[in-house]
C-alpha cells in the first residue's frame, strides 16, 4: 500500500473520525483506524463497536491495499507537521512509514482483516433532510434531555420517529422530556421508531455542518447518515421507548407568558443561591406576577420578581432550575409560554408562536 497527499487534505478527514477512537481500549485494534486505498481514493474508518465513522479523500500515486494504524498517533503526527507539507505513506516491513522532505515516522500496524466493521444497514427507507434543520430543529432541541447512565438503557438515547410526512425526535431522562418535529415534503414515509444511543447522537451532532442535505437510512438494527464525504453508522438501542404522549400535559388553564431572556436571566441569578445538590427553585404565581425564590443549607436566600402575563390561579411549584434553563435555552422565540397545573403536576414549556417543539419538566418538592 502506498499513497501521497498533503497535510491540508488529510488533516480534516482524520479529525472527523477521531471522536470514536480511544487511546486505551480492551481491544487494541479499536485504537486504530482502517486505511484503505482503492480507485485513487483513501478511505479512513474508525469504530468503537457502537458507532462507526468513515470518510474518504482523493490521493496521488496510489498502490491499493489496506492496513490499520494507531489513530491518535497518526492524527497527532499529521497535525504537528508544517503547514503545506506533502506527505508520503508507505507500507514497509510491517510498519507504516509516514514521511515528508525532512521528517520520517514508522508506525506499528495491525491486520485490516481483524478490524470490526459494522454490518451493512438493512435499510427500510432513506430520508433526505436538510443538514441544518436536522441538527438545529431535531438534535439541538432534544438531545440535552437524554439520560446519561440510566439503568433503563432505552433512556440513554434519542427516539427518532418517522411518520408519513414528518420526522420527530424525543428524549427523556425520567425528570424532563423534549419533543421536536420536522415536517418532510415531497415523499410519503413509512412509520418507524428507532432509538439512537447517546454517543451516536453526540457524534452525529458534532459532524453535521453546512446547508447540504443528509441521507438517513434507517434499518432494524442500525442507522446510517451520509453527507458530503462522511458516513456515520450507529447501532440502535433494542428497547421499548416510553409512550411520551402520555407525559405531555394536556392544555392547562394556568398559562404564563414571559419574555424568554428576562425569565432565563432571572432564573440564572436566583440559581446562584440554590442548593448545589438539588438545584431547586420555587415559582410563586399571581395575577401578572412571578416570584422566583431559592435557598440553600447555609441559610442564604435569593428572590426575583418579574412582571409576566398570567391570569390563572395563584399557585406555588418547585422545579430543578437546570431543567428549566436548558428548556428555555432551546426556545428561540422572543416569548415563552409555560402551562402549569397544580404543585404536583409537570409544566409544559414551549415558544409562544412555534408549537413544533415542546419541553416537559417534572416538579420537585422543596
Short mmCIF file of C-alpha atoms in Angstrom, two decimals:
data_model
loop_
_atom_site.label_atom_id
_atom_site.label_comp_id
_atom_site.label_asym_id
_atom_site.label_seq_id
_atom_site.Cartn_x
_atom_site.Cartn_y
_atom_site.Cartn_z
CA UNK A 1 0.00 0.00 0.00
CA UNK A 2 1.30 3.44 -0.93
CA UNK A 3 -0.12 6.92 -1.49
CA UNK A 4 0.69 10.63 -1.33
CA UNK A 5 -1.37 13.55 -0.05
CA UNK A 6 -0.91 16.87 1.72
CA UNK A 7 -1.42 17.86 5.33
CA UNK A 8 -4.14 20.26 4.19
CA UNK A 9 -6.10 17.45 2.50
CA UNK A 10 -5.80 14.73 5.15
CA UNK A 11 -6.00 16.59 8.46
CA UNK A 12 -9.74 17.37 8.41
CA UNK A 13 -10.83 13.84 7.34
CA UNK A 14 -8.66 12.38 10.10
CA UNK A 15 -10.06 14.80 12.65
CA UNK A 16 -13.65 13.94 11.66
CA UNK A 17 -13.29 10.28 12.74
CA UNK A 18 -11.24 10.82 15.91
CA UNK A 19 -14.33 11.12 18.11
CA UNK A 20 -14.74 7.34 18.29
CA UNK A 21 -11.04 6.48 18.62
CA UNK A 22 -9.91 5.84 22.20
CA UNK A 23 -6.27 5.73 23.28
CA UNK A 24 -6.84 2.81 25.63
CA UNK A 25 -9.13 0.00 24.59
CA UNK A 26 -9.73 -3.51 25.80
CA UNK A 27 -9.32 -4.44 22.12
CA UNK A 28 -6.10 -2.80 20.79
CA UNK A 29 -7.43 -2.66 17.23
CA UNK A 30 -10.17 -0.23 18.35
CA UNK A 31 -7.42 2.33 18.99
CA UNK A 32 -6.55 2.04 15.29
CA UNK A 33 -8.09 3.50 12.16
CA UNK A 34 -8.53 1.45 8.99
CA UNK A 35 -6.77 2.93 5.95
CA UNK A 36 -7.99 1.53 2.62
CA UNK A 37 -6.60 2.60 -0.77
CA UNK A 38 -8.69 1.82 -3.85
CA UNK A 39 -9.66 3.62 -7.08
CA UNK A 40 -7.30 6.55 -6.30
CA UNK A 41 -9.13 7.22 -3.04
CA UNK A 42 -8.15 6.80 0.59
CA UNK A 43 -10.91 5.65 2.93
CA UNK A 44 -10.42 6.22 6.69
CA UNK A 45 -12.65 4.27 9.10
CA UNK A 46 -12.86 4.35 12.90
CA UNK A 47 -15.18 2.46 15.26
CA UNK A 48 -15.84 1.74 18.93
CA UNK A 49 -18.19 -1.17 18.06
CA UNK A 50 -21.23 1.05 18.66
CA UNK A 51 -20.51 3.92 16.27
CA UNK A 52 -18.57 3.79 13.01
CA UNK A 53 -17.30 6.84 11.12
CA UNK A 54 -15.92 6.66 7.60
CA UNK A 55 -14.56 9.37 5.33
CA UNK A 56 -12.58 9.48 2.09
CA UNK A 57 -10.32 11.76 0.06
CA UNK A 58 -8.57 11.67 -3.32
CA UNK A 59 -4.85 10.75 -3.26
CA UNK A 60 -1.83 10.64 -5.56
CA UNK A 61 0.45 7.76 -6.63
CA UNK A 62 -1.81 5.08 -5.14
CA UNK A 63 -0.94 1.43 -4.71
CA UNK A 64 -4.04 -0.37 -3.48
CA UNK A 65 -4.13 -2.04 -0.09
CA UNK A 66 -5.41 -1.68 3.45
CA UNK A 67 -3.98 -1.67 6.95
CA UNK A 68 -4.83 -0.35 10.43
CA UNK A 69 -2.61 2.07 12.36
CA UNK A 70 -2.90 3.84 15.76
CA UNK A 71 -5.42 6.59 15.07
CA UNK A 72 -4.41 9.20 17.62
CA UNK A 73 -0.71 8.87 16.82
CA UNK A 74 -1.34 9.24 13.08
CA UNK A 75 -3.53 12.29 13.66
CA UNK A 76 -1.03 13.89 16.07
CA UNK A 77 1.83 13.33 13.59
CA UNK A 78 -0.08 14.90 10.69
CA UNK A 79 -1.25 17.79 12.85
CA UNK A 80 2.32 18.51 14.05
CA UNK A 81 3.81 18.65 10.56
CA UNK A 82 4.48 22.08 9.00
CA UNK A 83 1.64 23.61 7.03
CA UNK A 84 1.58 22.82 3.29
CA UNK A 85 3.62 19.64 3.89
CA UNK A 86 3.40 16.91 1.25
CA UNK A 87 3.18 13.51 2.95
CA UNK A 88 4.02 10.07 1.60
CA UNK A 89 2.59 6.93 3.21
CA UNK A 90 4.20 3.56 2.52
CA UNK A 91 3.58 0.12 4.00
CA UNK A 92 7.03 -1.37 4.53
CA UNK A 93 8.18 -4.36 6.62
CA UNK A 94 5.01 -4.45 8.73
CA UNK A 95 5.26 -0.76 9.50
CA UNK A 96 3.51 2.25 8.01
CA UNK A 97 6.17 4.79 7.09
CA UNK A 98 4.97 8.40 7.10
CA UNK A 99 7.48 10.85 5.63
CA UNK A 100 7.95 14.34 4.31
CA UNK A 101 11.09 16.02 2.99
CA UNK A 102 12.52 16.41 6.48
CA UNK A 103 10.53 14.03 8.69
CA UNK A 104 10.04 10.31 8.89
CA UNK A 105 7.85 8.25 11.23
CA UNK A 106 7.39 4.50 11.45
CA UNK A 107 4.08 3.32 12.93
CA UNK A 108 3.07 -0.15 14.11
CA UNK A 109 0.22 -1.80 12.22
CA UNK A 110 -2.43 -4.46 12.78
CA UNK A 111 -4.02 -6.56 10.08
CA UNK A 112 -7.03 -4.99 8.35
CA UNK A 113 -8.91 -8.29 8.36
CA UNK A 114 -9.22 -8.03 12.15
CA UNK A 115 -10.87 -4.60 12.04
CA UNK A 116 -14.52 -4.93 13.24
CA UNK A 117 -16.61 -3.22 10.58
CA UNK A 118 -20.30 -2.72 11.30
CA UNK A 119 -22.51 -4.83 9.04
CA UNK A 120 -24.40 -3.31 6.13
CA UNK A 121 -27.58 -1.44 7.08
CA UNK A 122 -30.74 -3.30 6.05
CA UNK A 123 -32.43 -0.02 5.28
CA UNK A 124 -36.21 0.04 5.03
CA UNK A 125 -36.24 3.63 3.81
CA UNK A 126 -33.99 6.59 3.12
CA UNK A 127 -34.97 10.00 4.46
CA UNK A 128 -33.38 13.09 2.91
CA UNK A 129 -33.44 16.21 5.07
CA UNK A 130 -31.56 19.47 5.36
CA UNK A 131 -28.41 19.05 7.41
CA UNK A 132 -29.01 22.34 9.25
CA UNK A 133 -32.66 21.51 10.04
CA UNK A 134 -31.83 18.03 11.29
CA UNK A 135 -29.15 19.44 13.58
CA UNK A 136 -30.93 22.56 14.82
CA UNK A 137 -34.60 21.52 14.81
CA UNK A 138 -34.29 17.90 15.94
CA UNK A 139 -30.98 17.26 17.73
CA UNK A 140 -30.37 20.58 19.50
CA UNK A 141 -33.98 20.86 20.66
CA UNK A 142 -33.95 17.46 22.35
CA UNK A 143 -30.51 15.89 22.99
CA UNK A 144 -29.94 17.72 26.30
CA UNK A 145 -32.79 15.68 27.82
CA UNK A 146 -31.19 12.28 27.15
CA UNK A 147 -30.25 10.22 30.20
CA UNK A 148 -26.54 9.52 30.70
CA UNK A 149 -26.14 6.25 32.58
CA UNK A 150 -29.66 5.25 33.48
CA UNK A 151 -30.32 1.59 34.27
CA UNK A 152 -33.29 1.98 31.94
CA UNK A 153 -30.93 1.70 28.97
CA UNK A 154 -33.58 2.80 26.45
CA UNK A 155 -33.48 6.30 28.01
CA UNK A 156 -29.75 6.66 27.23
CA UNK A 157 -30.51 7.71 23.69
CA UNK A 158 -32.79 9.61 21.35
CA UNK A 159 -36.02 8.33 19.82
CA UNK A 160 -36.36 9.09 16.10
CA UNK A 161 -39.89 8.55 14.85
CA UNK A 162 -40.94 8.80 11.22
CA UNK A 163 -44.49 9.44 10.14
CA UNK A 164 -45.89 9.83 6.65
CA UNK A 165 -44.78 13.45 6.34
CA UNK A 166 -42.71 14.21 9.46
CA UNK A 167 -39.67 13.20 11.47
CA UNK A 168 -39.83 13.57 15.25
CA UNK A 169 -37.08 13.45 17.90
CA UNK A 170 -37.85 12.66 21.55
CA UNK A 171 -35.56 12.44 24.58
CA UNK A 172 -36.19 11.97 28.29
CA UNK A 173 -34.25 11.10 31.43
CA UNK A 174 -37.36 10.50 33.51
CA UNK A 175 -37.31 14.01 35.02
CA UNK A 176 -37.85 16.08 31.88
CA UNK A 177 -38.79 15.42 28.28
CA UNK A 178 -38.12 17.18 24.99
CA UNK A 179 -40.06 16.68 21.74
CA UNK A 180 -39.40 18.34 18.39
CA UNK A 181 -40.98 17.79 14.99
CA UNK A 182 -39.60 18.39 11.50
CA UNK A 183 -42.06 18.34 8.62
CA UNK A 184 -40.94 16.49 5.48
CA UNK A 185 -42.10 17.13 1.94
CA UNK A 186 -42.00 15.50 -1.46
CA UNK A 187 -42.45 11.90 -0.33
CA UNK A 188 -44.56 9.72 1.94
CA UNK A 189 -42.62 7.80 4.57
CA UNK A 190 -43.26 4.59 6.43
CA UNK A 191 -43.97 4.79 10.18
CA UNK A 192 -40.88 3.70 12.08
CA UNK A 193 -39.40 4.16 15.59
CA UNK A 194 -35.73 3.69 16.48
CA UNK A 195 -33.57 4.66 19.48
CA UNK A 196 -30.12 6.08 18.66
CA UNK A 197 -27.63 5.69 21.55
CA UNK A 198 -26.32 8.78 23.32
CA UNK A 199 -22.78 8.55 21.93
CA UNK A 200 -24.12 8.20 18.40
CA UNK A 201 -26.29 11.31 18.83
CA UNK A 202 -23.35 13.35 20.16
CA UNK A 203 -21.05 12.26 17.32
CA UNK A 204 -23.73 12.94 14.70
CA UNK A 205 -24.35 16.40 16.13
CA UNK A 206 -20.62 17.13 16.09
CA UNK A 207 -20.11 16.16 12.46
CA UNK A 208 -23.11 17.97 10.94
CA UNK A 209 -22.41 21.38 9.44
CA UNK A 210 -23.36 23.46 6.42
CA UNK A 211 -26.52 23.62 4.31
CA UNK A 212 -26.15 20.34 2.41
CA UNK A 213 -28.73 17.58 2.64
CA UNK A 214 -28.21 14.46 4.71
CA UNK A 215 -29.43 10.98 3.75
CA UNK A 216 -30.67 8.91 6.68
CA UNK A 217 -31.00 5.18 6.15
CA UNK A 218 -32.97 3.55 8.94
CA UNK A 219 -32.70 -0.19 9.39
CA UNK A 220 -33.88 -2.60 12.07
CA UNK A 221 -30.52 -2.66 13.90
CA UNK A 222 -28.60 0.35 12.57
CA UNK A 223 -28.99 3.90 11.38
CA UNK A 224 -26.69 5.40 8.77
CA UNK A 225 -26.25 9.06 7.88
CA UNK A 226 -24.35 10.17 4.77
CA UNK A 227 -23.44 13.71 3.81
CA UNK A 228 -20.55 15.20 1.86
CA UNK A 229 -17.83 12.53 2.01
CA UNK A 230 -18.61 11.37 5.55
CA UNK A 231 -20.59 8.29 6.53
CA UNK A 232 -21.89 7.76 10.07
CA UNK A 233 -23.25 4.39 11.20
CA UNK A 234 -24.60 3.60 14.66
CA UNK A 235 -26.12 0.56 16.29
CA UNK A 236 -29.61 1.10 17.66
CA UNK A 237 -30.79 0.50 21.22
CA UNK A 238 -33.03 -2.55 21.36
CA UNK A 239 -35.75 -1.46 23.76
CA UNK A 240 -39.22 0.00 24.12
CA UNK A 241 -39.23 3.78 24.45
CA UNK A 242 -41.87 5.15 26.89
CA UNK A 243 -45.16 6.44 25.49
CA UNK A 244 -44.09 10.08 25.61
CA UNK A 245 -47.51 11.37 24.53
CA UNK A 246 -48.94 10.35 27.90
CA UNK A 247 -46.33 12.53 29.62
CA UNK A 248 -47.10 15.74 27.72
CA UNK A 249 -49.70 17.68 29.76
CA UNK A 250 -52.98 18.48 28.10
CA UNK A 251 -53.95 22.13 27.71
CA UNK A 252 -53.88 23.83 31.11
CA UNK A 253 -55.84 26.87 32.25
CA UNK A 254 -52.81 28.31 34.10
CA UNK A 255 -50.65 29.74 31.34
CA UNK A 256 -47.68 32.02 31.99
CA UNK A 257 -46.22 34.08 29.13
CA UNK A 258 -42.91 35.85 29.64
CA UNK A 259 -40.02 37.32 27.70
CA UNK A 260 -37.66 34.37 27.34
CA UNK A 261 -34.42 36.25 28.02
CA UNK A 262 -35.78 38.09 31.07
CA UNK A 263 -37.04 34.84 32.61
CA UNK A 264 -33.83 32.99 31.82
CA UNK A 265 -31.61 35.66 33.37
CA UNK A 266 -33.78 35.89 36.48
CA UNK A 267 -33.56 32.11 36.95
CA UNK A 268 -29.78 32.21 36.48
CA UNK A 269 -29.42 34.87 39.17
CA UNK A 270 -31.63 33.09 41.69
CA UNK A 271 -29.90 29.77 40.95
CA UNK A 272 -26.66 31.14 42.41
CA UNK A 273 -28.04 30.60 45.92
CA UNK A 274 -29.93 27.37 45.25
CA UNK A 275 -28.96 24.08 46.86
CA UNK A 276 -25.93 22.87 44.87
CA UNK A 277 -27.09 19.26 45.01
CA UNK A 278 -30.81 19.55 44.26
CA UNK A 279 -30.85 22.90 42.36
CA UNK A 280 -34.42 23.63 43.39
CA UNK A 281 -36.25 26.95 42.84
CA UNK A 282 -39.78 27.88 43.87
CA UNK A 283 -42.10 29.67 41.43
CA UNK A 284 -44.97 31.63 43.01
CA UNK A 285 -47.58 32.90 40.55
CA UNK A 286 -50.29 35.50 40.98
CA UNK A 287 -52.04 37.88 38.59
CA UNK A 288 -49.42 39.48 36.33
CA UNK A 289 -46.51 38.49 38.59
CA UNK A 290 -43.97 35.71 39.01
CA UNK A 291 -41.83 35.40 42.14
CA UNK A 292 -38.76 33.13 41.91
CA UNK A 293 -37.11 32.03 45.17
CA UNK A 294 -34.21 29.80 46.19
CA UNK A 295 -32.33 28.97 49.36
CA UNK A 296 -29.54 26.65 50.47
CA UNK A 297 -28.30 24.84 53.61
CA UNK A 298 -26.22 27.92 54.55
CA UNK A 299 -29.47 29.86 55.16
CA UNK A 300 -28.80 32.04 52.12
CA UNK A 301 -31.78 33.20 50.06
CA UNK A 302 -32.46 34.75 46.68
CA UNK A 303 -35.65 36.29 45.28
CA UNK A 304 -36.62 37.81 41.94
CA UNK A 305 -39.96 39.32 40.93
CA UNK A 306 -40.94 39.51 37.25
CA UNK A 307 -43.91 41.10 35.54
CA UNK A 308 -45.49 38.46 33.33
CA UNK A 309 -48.73 37.75 31.50
CA UNK A 310 -50.71 35.49 33.82
CA UNK A 311 -54.33 35.43 34.94
CA UNK A 312 -54.63 31.89 36.27
CA UNK A 313 -54.92 30.63 39.83
CA UNK A 314 -52.42 31.63 42.47
CA UNK A 315 -50.02 28.73 42.81
CA UNK A 316 -46.58 27.67 44.07
CA UNK A 317 -44.49 24.97 42.45
CA UNK A 318 -40.85 23.84 42.64
CA UNK A 319 -38.54 22.82 39.79
CA UNK A 320 -34.94 21.88 39.17
CA UNK A 321 -33.62 25.18 37.82
CA UNK A 322 -31.16 23.47 35.45
CA UNK A 323 -34.01 21.69 33.68
CA UNK A 324 -35.91 24.95 33.23
CA UNK A 325 -32.82 26.77 31.97
CA UNK A 326 -32.00 24.08 29.41
CA UNK A 327 -35.58 24.11 28.14
CA UNK A 328 -35.54 27.92 27.84
CA UNK A 329 -32.18 27.78 26.02
CA UNK A 330 -33.79 25.60 23.36
CA UNK A 331 -36.63 28.08 22.79
CA UNK A 332 -35.63 30.51 20.04
CA UNK A 333 -38.70 32.78 20.08
CA UNK A 334 -38.83 36.09 21.93
CA UNK A 335 -41.62 34.96 24.25
CA UNK A 336 -42.03 31.67 26.06
CA UNK A 337 -45.29 30.05 27.20
CA UNK A 338 -45.37 27.83 30.30
CA UNK A 339 -48.50 25.80 31.03
CA UNK A 340 -48.91 24.84 34.69
CA UNK A 341 -51.23 22.63 36.70
CA UNK A 342 -51.06 22.24 40.46
CA UNK A 343 -47.92 21.86 42.60
CA UNK A 344 -47.71 18.13 41.78
CA UNK A 345 -48.07 18.44 38.01
CA UNK A 346 -45.47 18.79 35.27
CA UNK A 347 -45.15 22.04 33.37
CA UNK A 348 -45.09 22.39 29.60
CA UNK A 349 -42.56 24.85 28.17
CA UNK A 350 -42.75 25.99 24.55
CA UNK A 351 -42.42 29.02 22.32
CA UNK A 352 -45.47 31.25 22.23
CA UNK A 353 -45.71 31.01 18.44
CA UNK A 354 -43.88 27.83 17.35
CA UNK A 355 -45.55 24.74 18.83
CA UNK A 356 -43.50 22.19 16.87
CA UNK A 357 -41.16 21.68 19.79
CA UNK A 358 -42.06 21.43 23.47
CA UNK A 359 -40.45 20.56 26.78
CA UNK A 360 -41.93 18.90 29.84
CA UNK A 361 -40.36 19.40 33.29
CA UNK A 362 -41.41 17.37 36.32
CA UNK A 363 -41.98 19.27 39.58
CA UNK A 364 -39.93 18.76 42.72
CA UNK A 365 -40.78 19.15 46.37
CA UNK A 366 -38.86 21.86 48.21
#
